[in-house]
Short mmCIF file of C-alpha atoms and ligand atoms in Angstrom, two decimals:
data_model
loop_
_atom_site.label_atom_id
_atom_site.label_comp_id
_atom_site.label_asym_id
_atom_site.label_seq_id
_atom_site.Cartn_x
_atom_site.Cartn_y
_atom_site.Cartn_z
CA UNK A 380 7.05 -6.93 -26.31
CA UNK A 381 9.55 -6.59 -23.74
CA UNK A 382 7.91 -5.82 -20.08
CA UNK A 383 10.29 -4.62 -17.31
CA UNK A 384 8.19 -4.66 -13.62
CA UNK A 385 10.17 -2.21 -10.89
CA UNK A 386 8.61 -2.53 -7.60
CA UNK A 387 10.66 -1.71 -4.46
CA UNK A 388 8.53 -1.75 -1.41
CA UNK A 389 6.26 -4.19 0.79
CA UNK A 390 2.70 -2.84 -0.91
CA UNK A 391 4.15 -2.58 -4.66
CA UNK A 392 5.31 -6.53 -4.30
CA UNK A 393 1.75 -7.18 -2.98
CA UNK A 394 -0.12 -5.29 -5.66
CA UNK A 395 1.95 -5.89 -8.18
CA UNK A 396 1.82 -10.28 -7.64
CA UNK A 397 -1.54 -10.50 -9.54
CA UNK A 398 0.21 -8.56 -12.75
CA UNK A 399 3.39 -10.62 -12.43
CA UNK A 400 0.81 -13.83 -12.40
CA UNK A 401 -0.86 -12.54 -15.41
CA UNK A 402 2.70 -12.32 -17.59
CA UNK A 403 3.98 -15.41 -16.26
CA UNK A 404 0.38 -17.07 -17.12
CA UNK A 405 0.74 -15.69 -20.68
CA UNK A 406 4.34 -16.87 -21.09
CA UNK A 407 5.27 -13.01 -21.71
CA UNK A 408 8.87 -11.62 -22.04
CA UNK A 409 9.24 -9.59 -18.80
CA UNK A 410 11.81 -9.01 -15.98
CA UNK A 411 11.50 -7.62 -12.73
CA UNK A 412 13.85 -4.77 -10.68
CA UNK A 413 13.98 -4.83 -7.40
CA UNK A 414 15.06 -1.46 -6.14
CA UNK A 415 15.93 -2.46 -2.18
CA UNK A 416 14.09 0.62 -1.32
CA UNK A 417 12.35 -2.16 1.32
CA UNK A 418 14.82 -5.17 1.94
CA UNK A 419 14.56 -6.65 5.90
CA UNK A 420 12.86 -10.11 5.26
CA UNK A 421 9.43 -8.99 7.07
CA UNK A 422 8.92 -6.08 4.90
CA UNK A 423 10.36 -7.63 1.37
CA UNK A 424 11.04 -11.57 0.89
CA UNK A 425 8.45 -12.69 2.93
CA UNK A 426 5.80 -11.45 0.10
CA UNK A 427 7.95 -12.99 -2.73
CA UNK A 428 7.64 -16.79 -0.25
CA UNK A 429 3.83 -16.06 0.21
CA UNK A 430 3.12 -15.03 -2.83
CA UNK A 431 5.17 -17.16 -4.72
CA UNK A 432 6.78 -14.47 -6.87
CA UNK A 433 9.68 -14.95 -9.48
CA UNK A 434 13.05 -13.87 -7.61
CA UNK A 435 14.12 -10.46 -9.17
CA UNK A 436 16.19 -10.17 -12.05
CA UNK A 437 18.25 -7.51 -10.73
CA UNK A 438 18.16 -5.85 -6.81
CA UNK A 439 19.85 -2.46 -6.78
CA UNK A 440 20.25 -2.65 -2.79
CA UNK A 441 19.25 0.84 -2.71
CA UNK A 442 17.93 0.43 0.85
CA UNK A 443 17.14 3.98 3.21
CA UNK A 444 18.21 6.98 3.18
CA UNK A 445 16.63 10.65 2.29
CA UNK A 446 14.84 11.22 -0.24
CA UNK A 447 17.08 12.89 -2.98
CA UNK A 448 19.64 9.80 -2.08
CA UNK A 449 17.51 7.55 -2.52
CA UNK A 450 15.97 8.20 -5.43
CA UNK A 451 19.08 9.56 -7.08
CA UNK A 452 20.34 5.79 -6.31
CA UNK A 453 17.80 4.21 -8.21
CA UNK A 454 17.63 6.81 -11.27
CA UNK A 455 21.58 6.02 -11.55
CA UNK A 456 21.23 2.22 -11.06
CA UNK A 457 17.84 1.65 -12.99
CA UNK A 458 18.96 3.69 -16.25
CA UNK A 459 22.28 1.32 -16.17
CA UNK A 460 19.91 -1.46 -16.55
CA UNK A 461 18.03 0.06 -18.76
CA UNK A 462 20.01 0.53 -21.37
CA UNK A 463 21.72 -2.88 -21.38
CA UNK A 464 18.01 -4.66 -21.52
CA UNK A 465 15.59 -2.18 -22.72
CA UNK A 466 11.91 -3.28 -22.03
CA UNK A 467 9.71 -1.72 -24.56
CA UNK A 468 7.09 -1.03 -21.46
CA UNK A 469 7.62 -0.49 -18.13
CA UNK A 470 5.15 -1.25 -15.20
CA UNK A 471 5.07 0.81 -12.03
CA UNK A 472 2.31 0.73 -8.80
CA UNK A 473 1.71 3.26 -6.49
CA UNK A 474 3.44 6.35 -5.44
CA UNK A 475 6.97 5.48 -3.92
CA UNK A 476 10.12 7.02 -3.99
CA UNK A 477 11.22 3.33 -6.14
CA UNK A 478 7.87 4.90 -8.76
CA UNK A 479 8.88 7.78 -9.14
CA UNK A 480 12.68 6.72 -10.40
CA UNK A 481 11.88 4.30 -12.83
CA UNK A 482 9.09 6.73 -14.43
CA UNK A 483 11.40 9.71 -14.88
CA UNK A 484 14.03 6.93 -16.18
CA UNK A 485 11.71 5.47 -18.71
CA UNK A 486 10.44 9.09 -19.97
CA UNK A 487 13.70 9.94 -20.24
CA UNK A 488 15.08 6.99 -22.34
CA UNK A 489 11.45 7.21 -24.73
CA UNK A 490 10.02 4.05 -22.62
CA UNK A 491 6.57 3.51 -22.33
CA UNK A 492 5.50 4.07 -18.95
CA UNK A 493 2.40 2.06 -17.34
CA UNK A 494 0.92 3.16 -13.79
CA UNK A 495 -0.87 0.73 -12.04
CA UNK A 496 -2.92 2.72 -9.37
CA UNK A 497 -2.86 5.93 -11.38
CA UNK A 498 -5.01 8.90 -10.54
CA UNK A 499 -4.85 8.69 -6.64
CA UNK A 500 -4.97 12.38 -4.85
CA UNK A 501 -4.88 13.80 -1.48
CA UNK A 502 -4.68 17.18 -2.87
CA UNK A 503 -1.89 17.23 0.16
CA UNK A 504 1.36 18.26 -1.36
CA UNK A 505 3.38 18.24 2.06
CA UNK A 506 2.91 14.32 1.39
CA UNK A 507 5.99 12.69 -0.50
CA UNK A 508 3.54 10.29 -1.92
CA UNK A 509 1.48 13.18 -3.90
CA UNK A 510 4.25 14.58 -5.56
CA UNK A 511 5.76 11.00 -6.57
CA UNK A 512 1.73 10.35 -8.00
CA UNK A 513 1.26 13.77 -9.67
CA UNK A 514 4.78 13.35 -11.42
CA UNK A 515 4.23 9.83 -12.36
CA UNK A 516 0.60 10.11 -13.96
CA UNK A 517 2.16 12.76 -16.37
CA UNK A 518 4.60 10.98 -17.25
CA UNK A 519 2.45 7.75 -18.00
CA UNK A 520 1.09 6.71 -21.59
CA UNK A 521 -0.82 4.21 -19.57
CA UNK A 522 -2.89 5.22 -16.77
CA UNK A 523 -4.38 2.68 -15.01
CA UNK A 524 -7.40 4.12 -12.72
CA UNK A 525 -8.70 2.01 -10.32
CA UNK A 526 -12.08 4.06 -9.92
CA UNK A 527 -13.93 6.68 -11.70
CA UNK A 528 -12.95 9.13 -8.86
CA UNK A 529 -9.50 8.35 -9.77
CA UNK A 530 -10.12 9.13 -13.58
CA UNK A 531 -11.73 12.18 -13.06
CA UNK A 532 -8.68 13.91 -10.79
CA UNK A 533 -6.88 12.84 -13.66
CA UNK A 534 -9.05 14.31 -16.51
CA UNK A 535 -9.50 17.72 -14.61
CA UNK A 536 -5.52 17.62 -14.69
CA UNK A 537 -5.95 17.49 -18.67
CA UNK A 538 -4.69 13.76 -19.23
CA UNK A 539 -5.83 12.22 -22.35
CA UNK A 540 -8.88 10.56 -21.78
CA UNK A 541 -7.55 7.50 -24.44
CA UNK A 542 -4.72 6.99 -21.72
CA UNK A 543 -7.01 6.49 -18.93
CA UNK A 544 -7.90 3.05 -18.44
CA UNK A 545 -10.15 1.88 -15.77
CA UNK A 546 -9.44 -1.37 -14.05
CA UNK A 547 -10.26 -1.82 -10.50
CA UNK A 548 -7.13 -2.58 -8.22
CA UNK A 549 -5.19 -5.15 -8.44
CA UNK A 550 -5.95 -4.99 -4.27
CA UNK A 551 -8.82 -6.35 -4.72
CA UNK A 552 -7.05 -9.22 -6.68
CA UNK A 553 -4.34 -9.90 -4.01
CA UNK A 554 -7.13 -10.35 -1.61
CA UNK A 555 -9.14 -12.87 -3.76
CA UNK A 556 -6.16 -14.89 -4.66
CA UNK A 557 -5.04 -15.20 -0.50
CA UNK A 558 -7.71 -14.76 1.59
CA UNK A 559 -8.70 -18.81 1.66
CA UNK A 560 -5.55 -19.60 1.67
CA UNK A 561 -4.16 -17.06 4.40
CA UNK A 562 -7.52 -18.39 6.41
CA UNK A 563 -6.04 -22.33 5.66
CA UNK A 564 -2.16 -21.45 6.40
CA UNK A 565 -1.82 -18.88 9.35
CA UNK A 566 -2.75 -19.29 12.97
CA UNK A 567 -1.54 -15.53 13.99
CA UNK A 568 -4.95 -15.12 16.15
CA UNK A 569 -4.46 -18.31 18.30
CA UNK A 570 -0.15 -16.66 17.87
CA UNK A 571 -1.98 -13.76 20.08
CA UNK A 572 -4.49 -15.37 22.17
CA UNK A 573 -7.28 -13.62 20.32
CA UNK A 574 -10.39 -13.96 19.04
CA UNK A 575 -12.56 -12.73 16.23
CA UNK A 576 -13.95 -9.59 16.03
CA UNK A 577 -12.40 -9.43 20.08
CA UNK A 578 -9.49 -6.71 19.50
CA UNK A 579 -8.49 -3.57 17.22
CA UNK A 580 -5.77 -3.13 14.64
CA UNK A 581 -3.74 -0.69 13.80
CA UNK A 582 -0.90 0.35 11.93
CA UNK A 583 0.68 3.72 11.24
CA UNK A 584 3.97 4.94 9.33
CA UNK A 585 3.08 7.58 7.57
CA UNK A 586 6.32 10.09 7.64
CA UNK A 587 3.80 12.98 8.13
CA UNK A 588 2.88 11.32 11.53
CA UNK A 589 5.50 8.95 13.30
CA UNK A 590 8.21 11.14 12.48
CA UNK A 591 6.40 13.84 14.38
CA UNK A 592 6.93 13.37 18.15
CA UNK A 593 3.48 15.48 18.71
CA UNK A 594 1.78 13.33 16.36
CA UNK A 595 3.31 10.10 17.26
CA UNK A 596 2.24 10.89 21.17
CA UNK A 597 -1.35 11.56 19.91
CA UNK A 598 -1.66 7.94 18.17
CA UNK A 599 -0.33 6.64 20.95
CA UNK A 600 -2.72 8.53 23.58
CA UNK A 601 -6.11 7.29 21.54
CA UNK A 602 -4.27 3.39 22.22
CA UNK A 603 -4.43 4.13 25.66
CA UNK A 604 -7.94 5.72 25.65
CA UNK A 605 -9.34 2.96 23.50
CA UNK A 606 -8.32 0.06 25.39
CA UNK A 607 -9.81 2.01 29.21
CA UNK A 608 -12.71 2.71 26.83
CA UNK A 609 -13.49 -1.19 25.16
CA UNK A 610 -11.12 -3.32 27.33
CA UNK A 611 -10.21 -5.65 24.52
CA UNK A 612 -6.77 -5.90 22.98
CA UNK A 613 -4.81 -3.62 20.22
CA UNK A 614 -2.56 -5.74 18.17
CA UNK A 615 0.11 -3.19 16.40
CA UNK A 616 2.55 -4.79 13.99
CA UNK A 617 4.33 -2.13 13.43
CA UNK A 618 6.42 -0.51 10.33
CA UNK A 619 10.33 -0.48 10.84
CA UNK A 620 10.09 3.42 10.96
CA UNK A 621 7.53 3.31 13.42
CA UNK A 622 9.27 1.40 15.61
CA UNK A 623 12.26 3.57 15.33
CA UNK A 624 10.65 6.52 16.45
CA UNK A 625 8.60 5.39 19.52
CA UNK A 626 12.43 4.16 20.70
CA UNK A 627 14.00 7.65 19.42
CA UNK A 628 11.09 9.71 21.15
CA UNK A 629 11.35 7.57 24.63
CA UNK A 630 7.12 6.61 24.02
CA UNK A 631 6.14 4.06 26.00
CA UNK A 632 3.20 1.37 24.63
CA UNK A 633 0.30 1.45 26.82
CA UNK A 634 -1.54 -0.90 28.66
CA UNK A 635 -3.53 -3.34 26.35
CA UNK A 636 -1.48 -2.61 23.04
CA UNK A 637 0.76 -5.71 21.67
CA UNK A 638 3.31 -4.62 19.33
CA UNK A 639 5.50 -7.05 17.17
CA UNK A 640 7.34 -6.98 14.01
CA UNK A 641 5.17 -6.89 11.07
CA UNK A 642 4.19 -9.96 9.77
CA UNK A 643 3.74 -11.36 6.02
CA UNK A 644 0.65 -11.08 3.93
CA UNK A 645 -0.90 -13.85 4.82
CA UNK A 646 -1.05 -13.32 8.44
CA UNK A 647 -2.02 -9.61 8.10
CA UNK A 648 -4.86 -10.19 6.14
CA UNK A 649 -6.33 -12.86 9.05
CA UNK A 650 -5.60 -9.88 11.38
CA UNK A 651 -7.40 -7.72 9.32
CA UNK A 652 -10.72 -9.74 8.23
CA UNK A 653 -11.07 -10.76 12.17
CA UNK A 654 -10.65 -7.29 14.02
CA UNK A 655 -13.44 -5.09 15.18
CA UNK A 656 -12.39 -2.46 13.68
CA UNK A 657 -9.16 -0.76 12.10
CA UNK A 658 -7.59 1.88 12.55
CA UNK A 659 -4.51 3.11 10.05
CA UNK A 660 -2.83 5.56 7.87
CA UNK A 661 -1.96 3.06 5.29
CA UNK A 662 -3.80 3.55 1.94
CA UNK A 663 -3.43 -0.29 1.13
CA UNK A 664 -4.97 -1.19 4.42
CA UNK A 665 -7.75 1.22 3.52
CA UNK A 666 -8.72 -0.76 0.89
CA UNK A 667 -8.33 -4.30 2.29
CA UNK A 668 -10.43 -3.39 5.13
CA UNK A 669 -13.06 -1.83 2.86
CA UNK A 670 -12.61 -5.01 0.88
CA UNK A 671 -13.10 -7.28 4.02
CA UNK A 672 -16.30 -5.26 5.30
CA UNK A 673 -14.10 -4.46 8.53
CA UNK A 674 -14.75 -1.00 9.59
CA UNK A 675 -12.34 1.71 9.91
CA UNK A 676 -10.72 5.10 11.27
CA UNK A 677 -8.01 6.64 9.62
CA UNK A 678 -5.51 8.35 11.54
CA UNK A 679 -4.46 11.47 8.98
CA UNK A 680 -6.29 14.80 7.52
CA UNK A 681 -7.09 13.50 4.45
CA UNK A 682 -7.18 10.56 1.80
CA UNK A 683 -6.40 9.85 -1.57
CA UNK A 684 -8.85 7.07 -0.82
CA UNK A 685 -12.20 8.99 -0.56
CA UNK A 686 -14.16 5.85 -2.08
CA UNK A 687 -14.14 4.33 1.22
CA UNK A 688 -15.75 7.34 2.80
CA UNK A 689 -18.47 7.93 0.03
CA UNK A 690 -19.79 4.20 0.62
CA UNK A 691 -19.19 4.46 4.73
CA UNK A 692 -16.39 2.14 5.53
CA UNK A 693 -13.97 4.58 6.64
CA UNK A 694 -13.99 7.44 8.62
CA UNK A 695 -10.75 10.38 8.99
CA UNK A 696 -10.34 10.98 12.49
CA UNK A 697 -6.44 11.98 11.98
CA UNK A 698 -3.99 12.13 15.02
CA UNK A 699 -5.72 13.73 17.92
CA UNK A 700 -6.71 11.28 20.89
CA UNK A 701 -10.03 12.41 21.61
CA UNK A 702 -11.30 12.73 17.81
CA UNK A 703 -9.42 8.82 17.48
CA UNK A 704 -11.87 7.80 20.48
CA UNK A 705 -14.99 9.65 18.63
CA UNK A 706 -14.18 8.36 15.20
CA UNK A 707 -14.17 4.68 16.51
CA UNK A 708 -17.52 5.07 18.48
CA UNK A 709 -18.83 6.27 15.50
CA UNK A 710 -17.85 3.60 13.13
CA UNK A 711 -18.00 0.75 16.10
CA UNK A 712 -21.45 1.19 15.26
CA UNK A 713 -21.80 1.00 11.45
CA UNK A 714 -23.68 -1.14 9.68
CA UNK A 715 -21.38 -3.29 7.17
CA UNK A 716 -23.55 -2.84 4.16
CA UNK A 717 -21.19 -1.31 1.64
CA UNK A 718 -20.31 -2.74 -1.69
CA UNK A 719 -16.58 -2.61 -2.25
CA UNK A 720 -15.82 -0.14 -4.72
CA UNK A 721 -12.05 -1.38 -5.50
CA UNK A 722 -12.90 -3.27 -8.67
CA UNK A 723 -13.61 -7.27 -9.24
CA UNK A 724 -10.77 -9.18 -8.96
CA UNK A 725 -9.58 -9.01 -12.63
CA UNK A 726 -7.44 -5.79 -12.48
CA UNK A 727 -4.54 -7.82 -13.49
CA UNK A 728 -6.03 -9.46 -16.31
CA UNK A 729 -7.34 -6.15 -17.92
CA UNK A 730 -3.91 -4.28 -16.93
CA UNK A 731 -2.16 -6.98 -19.23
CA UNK A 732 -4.73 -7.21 -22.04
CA UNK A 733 -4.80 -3.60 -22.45
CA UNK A 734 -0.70 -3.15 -22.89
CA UNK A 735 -0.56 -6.01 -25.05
CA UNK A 736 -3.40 -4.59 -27.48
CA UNK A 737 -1.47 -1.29 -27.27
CA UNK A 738 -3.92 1.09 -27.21
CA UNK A 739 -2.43 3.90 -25.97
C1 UD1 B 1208 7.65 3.84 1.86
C2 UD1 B 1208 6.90 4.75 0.89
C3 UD1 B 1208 5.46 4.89 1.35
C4 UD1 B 1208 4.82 3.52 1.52
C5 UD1 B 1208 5.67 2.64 2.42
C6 UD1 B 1208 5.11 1.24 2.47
C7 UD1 B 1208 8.13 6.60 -0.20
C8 UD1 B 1208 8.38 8.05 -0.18
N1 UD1 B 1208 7.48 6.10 0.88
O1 UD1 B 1208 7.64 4.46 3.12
O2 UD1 B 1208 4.72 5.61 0.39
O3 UD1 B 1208 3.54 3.69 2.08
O4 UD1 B 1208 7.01 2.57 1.90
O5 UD1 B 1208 5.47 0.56 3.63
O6 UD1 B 1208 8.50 5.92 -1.13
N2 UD1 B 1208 13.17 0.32 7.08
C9 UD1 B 1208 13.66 -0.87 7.55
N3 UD1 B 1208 13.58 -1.97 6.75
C10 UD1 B 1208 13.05 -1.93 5.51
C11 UD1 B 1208 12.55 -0.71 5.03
C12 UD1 B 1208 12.61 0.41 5.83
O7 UD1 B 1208 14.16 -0.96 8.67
O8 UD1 B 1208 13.00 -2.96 4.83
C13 UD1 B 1208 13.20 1.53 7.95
C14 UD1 B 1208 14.44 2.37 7.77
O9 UD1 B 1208 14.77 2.90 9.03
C15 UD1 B 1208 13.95 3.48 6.86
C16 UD1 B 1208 12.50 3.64 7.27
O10 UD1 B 1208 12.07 2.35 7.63
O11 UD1 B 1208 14.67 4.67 7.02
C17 UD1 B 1208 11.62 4.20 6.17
O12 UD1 B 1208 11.73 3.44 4.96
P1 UD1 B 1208 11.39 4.13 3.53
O13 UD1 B 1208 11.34 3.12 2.48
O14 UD1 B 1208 12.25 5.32 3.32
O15 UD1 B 1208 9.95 4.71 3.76
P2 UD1 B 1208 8.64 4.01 4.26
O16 UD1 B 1208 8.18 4.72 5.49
O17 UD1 B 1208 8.80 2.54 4.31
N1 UDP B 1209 0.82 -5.54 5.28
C1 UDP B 1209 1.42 -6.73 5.67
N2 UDP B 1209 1.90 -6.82 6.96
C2 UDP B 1209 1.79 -5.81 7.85
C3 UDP B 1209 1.18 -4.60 7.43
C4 UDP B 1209 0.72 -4.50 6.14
O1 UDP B 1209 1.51 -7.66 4.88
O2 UDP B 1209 2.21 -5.95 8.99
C5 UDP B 1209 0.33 -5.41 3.89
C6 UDP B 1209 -1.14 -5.05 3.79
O3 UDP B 1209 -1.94 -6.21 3.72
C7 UDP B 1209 -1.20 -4.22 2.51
C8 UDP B 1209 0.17 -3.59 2.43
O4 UDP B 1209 1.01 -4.33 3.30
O5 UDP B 1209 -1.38 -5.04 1.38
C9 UDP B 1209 0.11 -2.15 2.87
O6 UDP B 1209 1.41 -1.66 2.95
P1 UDP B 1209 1.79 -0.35 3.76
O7 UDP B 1209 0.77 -0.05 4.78
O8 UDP B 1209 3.19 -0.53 4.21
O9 UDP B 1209 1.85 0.78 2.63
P2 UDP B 1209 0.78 1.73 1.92
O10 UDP B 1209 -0.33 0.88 1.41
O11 UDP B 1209 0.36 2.75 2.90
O12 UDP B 1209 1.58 2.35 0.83
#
C-alpha cells in the first residue's frame, strides 16, 4: 500500500507529525506533498526542524493568492504528481484550501481519500474552512472523527456509519510527544520577561476577522481594555495576515500588548501551558489550550469546536471589546476541572491501523 500525505499549512504539518511518525515507525511506503500554501520559515520549516519531519518529496510552491488561484494551483500541480506516483491512499487533515485540492484530485483519479479531523462544523458557511470540510468529508472513504460530536454531524449528513472512524486527534498526540521536551528546549518566557500564569495570549487570523477593519479594531480595543483592566502583559505572535492588516488598516498596538513573529511549536506551546488565560480564533489553539487546562475566550460567533464549551474550557465572546472583557472575567474565574475530550494520545496509531486493515 502506497500512502501519499499532502499537508500545506503550519497546523496540517503539526497534526499531521504523529501520522507521519506512525508510517515511518512501521517502515510503510508513503511520500509526502508539500503544497507551499504556507512557506516563510516561521510558519512552515520550523515545524519540519522541531518536529523532526521527513523533508517533502515534492513542494508545489503554490504560496498566496485567492482562493480559486490557489487552489486551482494545487489541483493542476497535485494531479501531475499523481499520476506519475499514484498512492493507493491519500491522507489529508483539516479544512484548508491545500485539503480541499488533493481530495477533489484523489476522487477524481478513483484514490482513496482519508480525512484526518473529519466531521468538524460551524454550521457557518461564510467560513472558507466549512465549505473545504463539508466537501472533503463527502468525498472521504475514511473519515476520521475525532469525537462523537464530530460523528454525529457527519451521520445526520447521511455518511456511512462503516466510514466513520473515531480516533481522538492527533492534537492531542502532538502535545504528548512535545510538551517535555518544548518545557526542556525553549526559554521564550524568560525571551519576554514573563512569568507563569503572569500574562494573556492571543492569536487571531481568521479571514472572517483581521481582514475586516471593524473587526480587526474590535480585537484590538478588548487588548487595550484588558491590559487597563489586569495590568499584566499580552504576548501576540501574530499570523503573517494579521500582521498585514493592522499595517494596511493604520491600527496601532496598545499599551501592554507585545507582538512578534510567530514562533515554532515548541515555543508556542510553553506560551500556551503558562498563560492565564487565552484568547484566539484558532481551532488548533482551542484544543491545545483545552488540552493544557489553560482557560479560554474565543474571539468569533461560533465553533466547530463545541467540545470545549460542553466541558467549560472555552467560552465565545467573538469580536466586540466589551463582550472580550466579559468573556475573560468570566472564564478568569473557572475552575480547571475538565477532562480533555480530544482523545488519548494514540490518534495516530489507530489512524494507521485502521487504513492498513482496510476497512472501509
Ligand atoms: C490558512 C487556512 C486556515 C488555517 C490557517 C492556518 C485556508 C482557506 N485557510 O489560512 O484554515 O487556519 O492557514 O494558519 O486554507 N502568509 C505569509 N507567509 C506564509 C503564509 C501566509 O506571509 O507562509 C501571508 C500571505 O500574505 C497570505 C496570508 O498570509 O496572503 C494568508 O495565507 P493563506 O494560506 O491564504 O491563509 P491563512 O490565513 O494562513
Ligand atoms: N502555533 C505555533 N506558533 C504560533 C501559533 C500557533 O506553533 O505562533 C501552532 C499551535 O500550537 C497549533 C497550530 O499552530 O498547533 C494552530 O495553527 P493556526 O492557529 O495557524 O491554525 P488553525 O488551527 O486555526 O487552523
Amino acid at each position: 500500500m502506497k500512502v501519499s500525505i499532502i499537508l500545506g499549512t503550519r497546523p496540517e504539518i503539526i497534526k499531521m507529525s504523529p501520522v507521519i511518525r506512525q508510517l515511518q515507525s512501521r517502515s510503510l511506503d508513503f511520500y509526502i506533498i508539500h503544497t507551499g500554501q504556507h512557506y516563510s520559515y516561521n510558519m512552515d520549516k520550523i515545524f519540519f526542524d522541531q518536529l523532526h519531519l521527513p523533508n517533502p518529496h515534492y513542494n508545489l510552491d503554490v504560496g498566496s493568492g485567492t482562493h480559486g488561484r490557489q487552489t486551482g494551483l494545487m489541483l493542476e500541480k497535485i494531479e501531475d504528481i499523481f499520476i506519475k506516483n499514484t498512492p493507493d491512499i491519500i491522507l489529508v487533515q483539516g479544512d484548508t484550501n491545500t485539503v480541499l485540492a488533493a481530495a477533489l484530485v484523489a476522487s477524481k483519479m478513483g484514490i482513496k481519500i482519508g480525512h484526518i479531523e473529519a466531521g468538524l462544523r460551524s454550521f457557518d458557511r461564510s467560513m472558507p474552512e466549512e465549505t473545504n470540510r463539508v466537501i472533503t468529508d463527502h468525498l472521504s472513504d475514511y473519515l476520521f472523527a475525532p469525537t462523537e460530536i464530530a460523528k454525529n454531524n457527519l451521520l445526520h449528513e447521511g455518511i456511512d456509519d462503516r466510514s466513520i472512524f473515531v480516533c481522538g486527534n492527533t492534537v492531542v498526540d502532538a502535545v504528548m510527544q512535545n510538551l517535555d521536551i518544548s518545557k526542556k528546549d525553549t526559554q521564550i518566557l524568560e525571551k519576554y520577561g514573563i512569568s507563569k500564569n503572569n500574562y494573556f495570549l492571543i492569536t487571531a487570523h481568521r479571514q472572517e476577522n483581521v481582514d475586516q477593519k471593524s473587526k480587526l479594531i474590535g480585537i484590538i480595543q478588548g487588548l487595550k481594555m484588558l491590559y487597563e483592566e489586569y495590568g499584566i502583559p499580552i504576548l501576540f505572535p501574530a499570523h503573517p495576515r494579521t500582521q498585514k492588516n493592522l499595517h494596511q488598516f493604520g491600527i496601532p498596538i496598545p499599551d501592554g500588548t507585545i507582538m512578534f513573529d510567530p514562533p515554532g511549536y515548541l515555543e508556542f506551546l510553553q506560551l500556551e501551558e503558562n498563560a492565564k488565560l487565552i484568547l484566539t480564533d484558532s481551532g488548533g489553539v482551542q484544543e491545545e489550550s483545552c488540552i493544557l487546562g489553560v482557560p479560554t475566550v474565543t474571539l468569533r460567533e461560533n465553533t466547530e469546536r463545541p467540545e470545549t464549551i460542553h466541558i467549560g474550557a472555552n467560552m465565545i465572546v467573538g469580536t466586540d471589546p466589551n463582550k472580550i472583557i466579559q468573556g475573560v472575567r468570566t472564564m478568569i474565574l473557572q475552575q480547571i476541572k475538565w477532562i480533555n475530550p480530544f482523545g488519548d494520545g494514540n490518534a495516530g496509531k489507530r489512524i494507521v491501523d485502521t487504513i492498513i486493515e482496510g476497512k472501509s
